[in-house]
Tab-separated table of N, CA and C in Angstrom:
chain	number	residue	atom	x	y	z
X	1	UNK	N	47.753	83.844	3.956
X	1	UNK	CA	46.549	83.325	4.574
X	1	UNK	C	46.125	84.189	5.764
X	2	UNK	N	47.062	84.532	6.171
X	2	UNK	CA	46.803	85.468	7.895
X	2	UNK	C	45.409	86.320	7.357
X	3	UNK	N	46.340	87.423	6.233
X	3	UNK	CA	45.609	88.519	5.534
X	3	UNK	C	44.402	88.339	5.188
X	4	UNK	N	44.014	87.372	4.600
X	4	UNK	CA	42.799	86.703	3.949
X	4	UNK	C	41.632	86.339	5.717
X	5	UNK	N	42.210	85.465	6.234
X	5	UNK	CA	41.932	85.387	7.560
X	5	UNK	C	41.203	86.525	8.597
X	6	UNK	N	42.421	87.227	8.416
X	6	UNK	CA	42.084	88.774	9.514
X	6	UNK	C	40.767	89.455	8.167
X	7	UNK	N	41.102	89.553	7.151
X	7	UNK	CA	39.532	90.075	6.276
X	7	UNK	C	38.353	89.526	6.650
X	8	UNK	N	38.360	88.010	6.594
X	8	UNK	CA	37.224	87.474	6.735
X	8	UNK	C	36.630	87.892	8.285
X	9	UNK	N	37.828	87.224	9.123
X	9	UNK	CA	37.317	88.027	10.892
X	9	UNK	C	36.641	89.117	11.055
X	10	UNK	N	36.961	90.439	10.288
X	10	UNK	CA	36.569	91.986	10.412
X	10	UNK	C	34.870	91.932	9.928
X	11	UNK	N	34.971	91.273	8.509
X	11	UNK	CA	33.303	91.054	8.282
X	11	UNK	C	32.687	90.052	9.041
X	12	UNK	N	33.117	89.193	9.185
X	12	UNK	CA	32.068	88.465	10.224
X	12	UNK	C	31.681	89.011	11.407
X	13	UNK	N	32.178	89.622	12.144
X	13	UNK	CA	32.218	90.396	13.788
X	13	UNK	C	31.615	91.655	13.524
X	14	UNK	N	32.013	92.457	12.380
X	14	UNK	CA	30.886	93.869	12.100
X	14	UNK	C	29.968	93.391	11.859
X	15	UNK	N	29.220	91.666	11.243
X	15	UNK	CA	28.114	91.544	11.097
X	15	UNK	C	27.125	91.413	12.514
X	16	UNK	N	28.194	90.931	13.624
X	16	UNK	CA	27.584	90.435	14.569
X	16	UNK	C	27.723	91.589	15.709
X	17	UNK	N	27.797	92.948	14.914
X	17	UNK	CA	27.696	94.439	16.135
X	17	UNK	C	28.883	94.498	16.653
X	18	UNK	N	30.071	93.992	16.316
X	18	UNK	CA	31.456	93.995	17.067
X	18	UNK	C	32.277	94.876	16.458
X	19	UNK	N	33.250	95.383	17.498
X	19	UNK	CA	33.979	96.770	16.922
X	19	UNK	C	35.734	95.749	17.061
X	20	UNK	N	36.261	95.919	16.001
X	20	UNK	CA	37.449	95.288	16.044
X	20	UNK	C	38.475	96.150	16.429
X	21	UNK	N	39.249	95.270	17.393
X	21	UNK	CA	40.403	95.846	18.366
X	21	UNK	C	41.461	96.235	17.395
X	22	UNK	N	42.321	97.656	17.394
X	22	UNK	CA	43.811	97.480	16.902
X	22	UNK	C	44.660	96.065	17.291
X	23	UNK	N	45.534	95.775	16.230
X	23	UNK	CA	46.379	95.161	16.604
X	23	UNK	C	46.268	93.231	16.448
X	24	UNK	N	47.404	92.949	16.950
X	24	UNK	CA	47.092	91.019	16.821
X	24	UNK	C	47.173	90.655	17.700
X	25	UNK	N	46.727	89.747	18.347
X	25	UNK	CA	46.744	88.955	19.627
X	25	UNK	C	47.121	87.561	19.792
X	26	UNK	N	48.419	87.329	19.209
X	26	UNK	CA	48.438	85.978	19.286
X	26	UNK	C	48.395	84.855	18.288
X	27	UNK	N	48.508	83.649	18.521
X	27	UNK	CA	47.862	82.955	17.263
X	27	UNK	C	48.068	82.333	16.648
X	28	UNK	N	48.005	81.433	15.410
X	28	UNK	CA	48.620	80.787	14.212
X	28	UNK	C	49.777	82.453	13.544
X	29	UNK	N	50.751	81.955	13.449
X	29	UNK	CA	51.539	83.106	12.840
X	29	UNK	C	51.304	84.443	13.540
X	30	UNK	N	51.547	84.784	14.619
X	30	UNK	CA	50.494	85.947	15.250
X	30	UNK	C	49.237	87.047	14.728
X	31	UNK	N	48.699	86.274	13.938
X	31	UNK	CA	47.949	86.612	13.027
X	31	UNK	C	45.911	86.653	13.863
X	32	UNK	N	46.263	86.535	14.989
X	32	UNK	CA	44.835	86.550	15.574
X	32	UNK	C	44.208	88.010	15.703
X	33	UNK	N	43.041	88.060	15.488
X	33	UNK	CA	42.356	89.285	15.602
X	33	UNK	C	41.225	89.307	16.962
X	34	UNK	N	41.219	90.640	17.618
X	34	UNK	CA	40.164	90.483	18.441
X	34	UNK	C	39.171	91.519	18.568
X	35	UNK	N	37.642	90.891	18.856
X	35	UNK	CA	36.654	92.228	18.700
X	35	UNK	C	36.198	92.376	19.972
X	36	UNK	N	34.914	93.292	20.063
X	36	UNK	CA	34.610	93.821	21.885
X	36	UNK	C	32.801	94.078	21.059
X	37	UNK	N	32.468	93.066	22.014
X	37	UNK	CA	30.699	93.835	21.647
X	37	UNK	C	30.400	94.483	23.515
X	38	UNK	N	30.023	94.980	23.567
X	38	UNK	CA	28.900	95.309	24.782
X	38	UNK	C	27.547	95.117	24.737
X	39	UNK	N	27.299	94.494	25.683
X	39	UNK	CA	25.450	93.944	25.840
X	39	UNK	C	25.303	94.889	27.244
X	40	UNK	N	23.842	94.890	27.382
X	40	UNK	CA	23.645	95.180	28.782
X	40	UNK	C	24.260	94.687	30.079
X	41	UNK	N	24.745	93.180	30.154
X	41	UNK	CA	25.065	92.875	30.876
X	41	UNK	C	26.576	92.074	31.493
X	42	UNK	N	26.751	92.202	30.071
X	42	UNK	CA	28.147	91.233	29.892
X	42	UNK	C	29.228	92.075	28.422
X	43	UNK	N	30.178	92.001	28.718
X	43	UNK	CA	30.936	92.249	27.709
X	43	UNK	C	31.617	90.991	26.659
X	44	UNK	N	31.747	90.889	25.554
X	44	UNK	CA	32.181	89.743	24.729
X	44	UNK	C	33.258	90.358	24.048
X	45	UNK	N	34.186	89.529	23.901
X	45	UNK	CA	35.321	89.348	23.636
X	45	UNK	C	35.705	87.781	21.896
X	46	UNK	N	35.466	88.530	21.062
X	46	UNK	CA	35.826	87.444	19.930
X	46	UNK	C	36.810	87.208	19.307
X	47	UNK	N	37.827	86.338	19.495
X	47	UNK	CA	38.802	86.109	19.196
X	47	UNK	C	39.497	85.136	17.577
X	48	UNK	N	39.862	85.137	16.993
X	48	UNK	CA	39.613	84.616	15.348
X	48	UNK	C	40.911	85.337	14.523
X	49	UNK	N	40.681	83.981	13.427
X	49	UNK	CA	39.935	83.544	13.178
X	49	UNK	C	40.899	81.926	13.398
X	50	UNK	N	40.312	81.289	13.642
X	50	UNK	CA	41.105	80.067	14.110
X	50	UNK	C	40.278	79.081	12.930
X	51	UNK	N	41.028	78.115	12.771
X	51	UNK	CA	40.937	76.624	12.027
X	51	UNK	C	40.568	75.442	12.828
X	52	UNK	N	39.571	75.129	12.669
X	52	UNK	CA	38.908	74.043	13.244
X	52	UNK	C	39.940	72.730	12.663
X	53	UNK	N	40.822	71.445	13.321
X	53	UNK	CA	41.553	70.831	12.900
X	53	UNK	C	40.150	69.712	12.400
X	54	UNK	N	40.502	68.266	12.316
X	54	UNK	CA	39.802	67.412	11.341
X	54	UNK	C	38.637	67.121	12.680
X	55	UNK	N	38.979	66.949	13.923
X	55	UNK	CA	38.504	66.124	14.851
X	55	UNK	C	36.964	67.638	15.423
X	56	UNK	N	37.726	68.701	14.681
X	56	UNK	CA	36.812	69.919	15.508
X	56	UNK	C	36.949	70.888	16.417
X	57	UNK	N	38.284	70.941	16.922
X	57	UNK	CA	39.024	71.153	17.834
X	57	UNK	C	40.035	72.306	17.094
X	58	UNK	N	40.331	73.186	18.025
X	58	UNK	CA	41.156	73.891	17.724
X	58	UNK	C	42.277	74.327	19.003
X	59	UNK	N	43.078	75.179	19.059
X	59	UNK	CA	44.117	75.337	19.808
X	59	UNK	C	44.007	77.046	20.029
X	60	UNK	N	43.826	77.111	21.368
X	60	UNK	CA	44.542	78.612	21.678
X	60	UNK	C	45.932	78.775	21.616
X	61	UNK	N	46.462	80.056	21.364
X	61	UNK	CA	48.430	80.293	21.432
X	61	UNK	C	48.549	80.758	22.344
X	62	UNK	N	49.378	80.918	22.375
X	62	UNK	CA	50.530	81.752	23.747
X	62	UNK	C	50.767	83.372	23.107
X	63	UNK	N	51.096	84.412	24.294
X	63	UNK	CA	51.801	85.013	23.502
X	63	UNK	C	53.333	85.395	23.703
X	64	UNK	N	53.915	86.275	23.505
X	64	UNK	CA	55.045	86.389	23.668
X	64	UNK	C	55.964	85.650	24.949
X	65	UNK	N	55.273	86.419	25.901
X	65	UNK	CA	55.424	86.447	27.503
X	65	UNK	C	55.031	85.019	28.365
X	66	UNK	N	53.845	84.036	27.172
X	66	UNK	CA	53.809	82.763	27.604
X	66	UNK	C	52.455	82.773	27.953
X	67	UNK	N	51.504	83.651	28.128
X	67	UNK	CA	50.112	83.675	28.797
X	67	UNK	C	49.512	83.077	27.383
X	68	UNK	N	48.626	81.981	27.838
X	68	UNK	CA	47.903	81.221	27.092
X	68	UNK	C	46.531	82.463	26.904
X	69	UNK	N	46.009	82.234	25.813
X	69	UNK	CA	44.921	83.239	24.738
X	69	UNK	C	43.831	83.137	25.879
X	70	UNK	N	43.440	84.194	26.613
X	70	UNK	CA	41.761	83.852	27.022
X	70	UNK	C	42.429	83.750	28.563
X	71	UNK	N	43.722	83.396	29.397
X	71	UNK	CA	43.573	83.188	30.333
X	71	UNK	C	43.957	84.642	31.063
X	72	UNK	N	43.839	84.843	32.657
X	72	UNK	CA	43.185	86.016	33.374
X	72	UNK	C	44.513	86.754	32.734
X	73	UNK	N	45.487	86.428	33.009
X	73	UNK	CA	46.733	86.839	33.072
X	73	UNK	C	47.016	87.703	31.082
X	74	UNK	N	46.633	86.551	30.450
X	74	UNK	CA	46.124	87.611	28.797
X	74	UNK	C	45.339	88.161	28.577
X	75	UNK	N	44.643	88.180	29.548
X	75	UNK	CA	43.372	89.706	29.219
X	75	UNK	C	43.795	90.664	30.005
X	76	UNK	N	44.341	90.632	31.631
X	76	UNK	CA	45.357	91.619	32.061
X	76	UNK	C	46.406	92.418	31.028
X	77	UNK	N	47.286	91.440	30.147
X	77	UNK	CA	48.013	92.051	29.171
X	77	UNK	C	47.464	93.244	27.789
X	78	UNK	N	46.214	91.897	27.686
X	78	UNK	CA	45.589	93.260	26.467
X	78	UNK	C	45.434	94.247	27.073
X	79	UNK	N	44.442	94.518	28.201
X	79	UNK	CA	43.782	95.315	28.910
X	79	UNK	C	44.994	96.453	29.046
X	80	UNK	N	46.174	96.227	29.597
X	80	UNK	CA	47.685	97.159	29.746
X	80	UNK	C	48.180	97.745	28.281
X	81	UNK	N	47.507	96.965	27.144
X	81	UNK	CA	48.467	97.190	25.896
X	81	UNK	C	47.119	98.367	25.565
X	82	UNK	N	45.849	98.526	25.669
X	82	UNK	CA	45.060	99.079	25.494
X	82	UNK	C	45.091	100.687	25.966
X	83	UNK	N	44.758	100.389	26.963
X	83	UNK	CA	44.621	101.737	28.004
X	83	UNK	C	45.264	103.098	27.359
X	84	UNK	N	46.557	102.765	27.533
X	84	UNK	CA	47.429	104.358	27.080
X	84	UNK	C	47.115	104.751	25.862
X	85	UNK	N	46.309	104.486	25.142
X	85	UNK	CA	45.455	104.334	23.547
X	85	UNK	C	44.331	104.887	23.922
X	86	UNK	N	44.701	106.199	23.479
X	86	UNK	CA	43.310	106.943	23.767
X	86	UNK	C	41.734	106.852	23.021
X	87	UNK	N	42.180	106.093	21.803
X	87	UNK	CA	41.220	105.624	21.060
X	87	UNK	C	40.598	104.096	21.350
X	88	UNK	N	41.630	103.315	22.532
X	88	UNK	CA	41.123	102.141	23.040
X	88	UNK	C	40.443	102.161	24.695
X	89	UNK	N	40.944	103.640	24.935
X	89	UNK	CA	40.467	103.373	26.336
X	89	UNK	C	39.335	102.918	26.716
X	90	UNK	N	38.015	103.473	26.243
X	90	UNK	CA	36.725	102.698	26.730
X	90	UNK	C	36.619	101.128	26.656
X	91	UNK	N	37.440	100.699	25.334
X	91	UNK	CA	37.552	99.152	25.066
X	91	UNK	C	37.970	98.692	26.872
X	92	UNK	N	39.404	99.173	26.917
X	92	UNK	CA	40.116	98.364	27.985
X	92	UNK	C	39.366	98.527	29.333
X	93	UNK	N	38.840	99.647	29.670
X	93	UNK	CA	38.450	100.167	30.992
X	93	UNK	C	36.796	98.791	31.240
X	94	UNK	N	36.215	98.582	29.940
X	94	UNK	CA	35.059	97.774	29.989
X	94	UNK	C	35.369	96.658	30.143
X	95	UNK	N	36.177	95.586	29.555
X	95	UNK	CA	37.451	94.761	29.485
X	95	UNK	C	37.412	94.259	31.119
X	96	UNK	N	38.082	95.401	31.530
X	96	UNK	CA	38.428	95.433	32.628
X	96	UNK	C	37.494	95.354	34.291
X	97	UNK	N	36.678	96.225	33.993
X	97	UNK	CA	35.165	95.819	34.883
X	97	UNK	C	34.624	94.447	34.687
X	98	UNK	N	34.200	94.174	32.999
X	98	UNK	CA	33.992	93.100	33.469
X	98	UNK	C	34.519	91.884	33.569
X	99	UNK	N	35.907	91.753	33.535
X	99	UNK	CA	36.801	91.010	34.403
X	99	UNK	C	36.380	90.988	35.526
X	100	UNK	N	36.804	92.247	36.484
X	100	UNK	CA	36.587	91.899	37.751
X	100	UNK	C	34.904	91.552	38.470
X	101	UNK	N	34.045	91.721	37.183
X	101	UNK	CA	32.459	91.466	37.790
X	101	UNK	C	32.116	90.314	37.522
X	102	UNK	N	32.850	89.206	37.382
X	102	UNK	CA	32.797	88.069	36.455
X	102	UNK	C	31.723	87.860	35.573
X	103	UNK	N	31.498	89.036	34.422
X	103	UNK	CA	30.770	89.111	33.447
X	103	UNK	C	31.302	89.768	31.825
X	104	UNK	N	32.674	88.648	31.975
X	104	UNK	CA	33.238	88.851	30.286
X	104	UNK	C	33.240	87.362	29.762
X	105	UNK	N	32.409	88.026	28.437
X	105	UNK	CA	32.354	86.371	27.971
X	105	UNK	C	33.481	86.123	26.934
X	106	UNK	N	34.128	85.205	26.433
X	106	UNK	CA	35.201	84.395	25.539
X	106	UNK	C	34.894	83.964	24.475
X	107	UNK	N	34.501	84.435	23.033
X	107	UNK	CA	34.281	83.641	22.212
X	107	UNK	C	35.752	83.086	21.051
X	108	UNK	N	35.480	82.647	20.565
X	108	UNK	CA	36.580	81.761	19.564
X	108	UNK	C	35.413	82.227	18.094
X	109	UNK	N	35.419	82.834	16.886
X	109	UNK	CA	35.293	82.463	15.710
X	109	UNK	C	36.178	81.749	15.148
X	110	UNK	N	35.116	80.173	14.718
X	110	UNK	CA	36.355	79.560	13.968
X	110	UNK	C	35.602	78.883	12.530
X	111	UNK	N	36.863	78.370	11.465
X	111	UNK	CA	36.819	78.233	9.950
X	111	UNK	C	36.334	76.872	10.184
X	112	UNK	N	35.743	76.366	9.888
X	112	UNK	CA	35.414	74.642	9.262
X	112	UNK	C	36.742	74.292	8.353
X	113	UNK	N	37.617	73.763	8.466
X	113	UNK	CA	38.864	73.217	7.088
X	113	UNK	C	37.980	72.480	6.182
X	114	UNK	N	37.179	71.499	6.623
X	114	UNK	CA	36.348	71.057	5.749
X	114	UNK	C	35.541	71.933	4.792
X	115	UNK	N	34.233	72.181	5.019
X	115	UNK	CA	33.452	73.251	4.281
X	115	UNK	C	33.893	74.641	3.913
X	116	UNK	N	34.945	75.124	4.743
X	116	UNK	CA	35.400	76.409	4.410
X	116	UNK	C	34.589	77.378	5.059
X	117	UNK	N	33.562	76.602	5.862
X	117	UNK	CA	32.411	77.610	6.700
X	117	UNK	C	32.422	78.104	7.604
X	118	UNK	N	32.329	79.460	8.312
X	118	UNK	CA	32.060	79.960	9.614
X	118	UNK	C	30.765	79.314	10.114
X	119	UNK	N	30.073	79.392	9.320
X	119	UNK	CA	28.705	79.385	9.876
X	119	UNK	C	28.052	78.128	10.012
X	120	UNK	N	26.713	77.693	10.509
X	120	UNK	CA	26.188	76.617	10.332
X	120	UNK	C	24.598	76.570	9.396
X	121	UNK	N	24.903	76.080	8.405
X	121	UNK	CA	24.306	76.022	7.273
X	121	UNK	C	22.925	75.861	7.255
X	122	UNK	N	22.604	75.438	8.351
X	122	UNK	CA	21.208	75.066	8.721
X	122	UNK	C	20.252	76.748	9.063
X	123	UNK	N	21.626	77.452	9.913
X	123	UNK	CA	20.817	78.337	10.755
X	123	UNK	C	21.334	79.879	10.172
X	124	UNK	N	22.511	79.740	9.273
X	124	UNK	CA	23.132	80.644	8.947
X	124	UNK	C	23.890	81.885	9.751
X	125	UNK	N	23.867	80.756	11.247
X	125	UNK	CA	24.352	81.722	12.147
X	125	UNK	C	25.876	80.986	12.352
X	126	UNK	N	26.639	82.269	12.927
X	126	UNK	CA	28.007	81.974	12.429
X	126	UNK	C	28.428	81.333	14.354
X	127	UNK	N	29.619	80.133	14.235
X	127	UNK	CA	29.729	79.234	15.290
X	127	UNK	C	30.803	80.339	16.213
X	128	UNK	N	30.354	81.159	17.311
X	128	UNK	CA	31.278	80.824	18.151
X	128	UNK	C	31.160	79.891	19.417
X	129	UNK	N	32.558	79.746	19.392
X	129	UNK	CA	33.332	78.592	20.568
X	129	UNK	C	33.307	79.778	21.906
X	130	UNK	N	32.389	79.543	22.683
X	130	UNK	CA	32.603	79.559	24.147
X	130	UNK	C	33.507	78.991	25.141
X	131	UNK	N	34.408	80.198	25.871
X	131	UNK	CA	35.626	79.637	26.295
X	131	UNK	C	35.602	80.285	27.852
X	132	UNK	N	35.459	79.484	28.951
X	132	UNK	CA	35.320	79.852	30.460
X	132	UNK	C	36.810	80.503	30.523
X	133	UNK	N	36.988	81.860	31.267
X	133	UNK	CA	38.087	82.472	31.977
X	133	UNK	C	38.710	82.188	32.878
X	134	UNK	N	39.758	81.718	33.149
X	134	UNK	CA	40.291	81.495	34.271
X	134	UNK	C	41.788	81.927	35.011
């Protein structure tokens, strides 16, 4: 399922202009994937692909070290696992500004268990979960 999972993540996020990060971040089975868009003003951060449970709700993980997904202290970590990656450096160094400019945004792509849907059917635009940094 991870495999199937991390496929679906890669096309949904190249649809939405996002360049997907090496590597896993976490997760159901550490099986989380993460992308990086840049806007003019803010950097986004999409994290996926997560399972919406029955109620709608889903769960961030931990990772190794204990830093909960999304908080300052796990984007410090990516940001360190990045850098010496000469093919990630611009990722982490942007990451990283806008951390400290408080202008990185948090999204969550997540699955419907029910419908099997990313998206919302009405608008055909796909749901991310907005998640404040702290």
């Amino acid at each position: 399922m991870t495999v199937l999972k991390g496929q679906l993540f890669e096309s949904v996020v190249a649809r939405q202009g996002a360049t997907v990060l090496p590597g896993r971040y976490g997760g159901d089975e550490g099986g989380d994937r993460l992308a990086f868009i840049v806007s003019d003003h803010s950097i986004t951060l999409l994290l996926g692909l997560k399972v919406l449970d029955a109620n709608g709700g889903f769960r961030l993980g931990k990772s190794d070290a204990g830093y909960l997904q999304y908080s300052s202290a796990w984007i410090r970590v990516v940001i360190d696992q990045l850098k010496p990656d000469s093919s990630t450096t611009f990722e982490a160094v942007k990451i990283e500004e806008a951390l400290e400019a408080g202008a990185l945004v948090a999204g969550v792509i997540c699955l419907n268990s029910e419908t099997q849907q990313l998206s919302n059917s009405a608008t055909q635009q796909v749901s991310v979960h907005r998640i404040a940094i702290r």
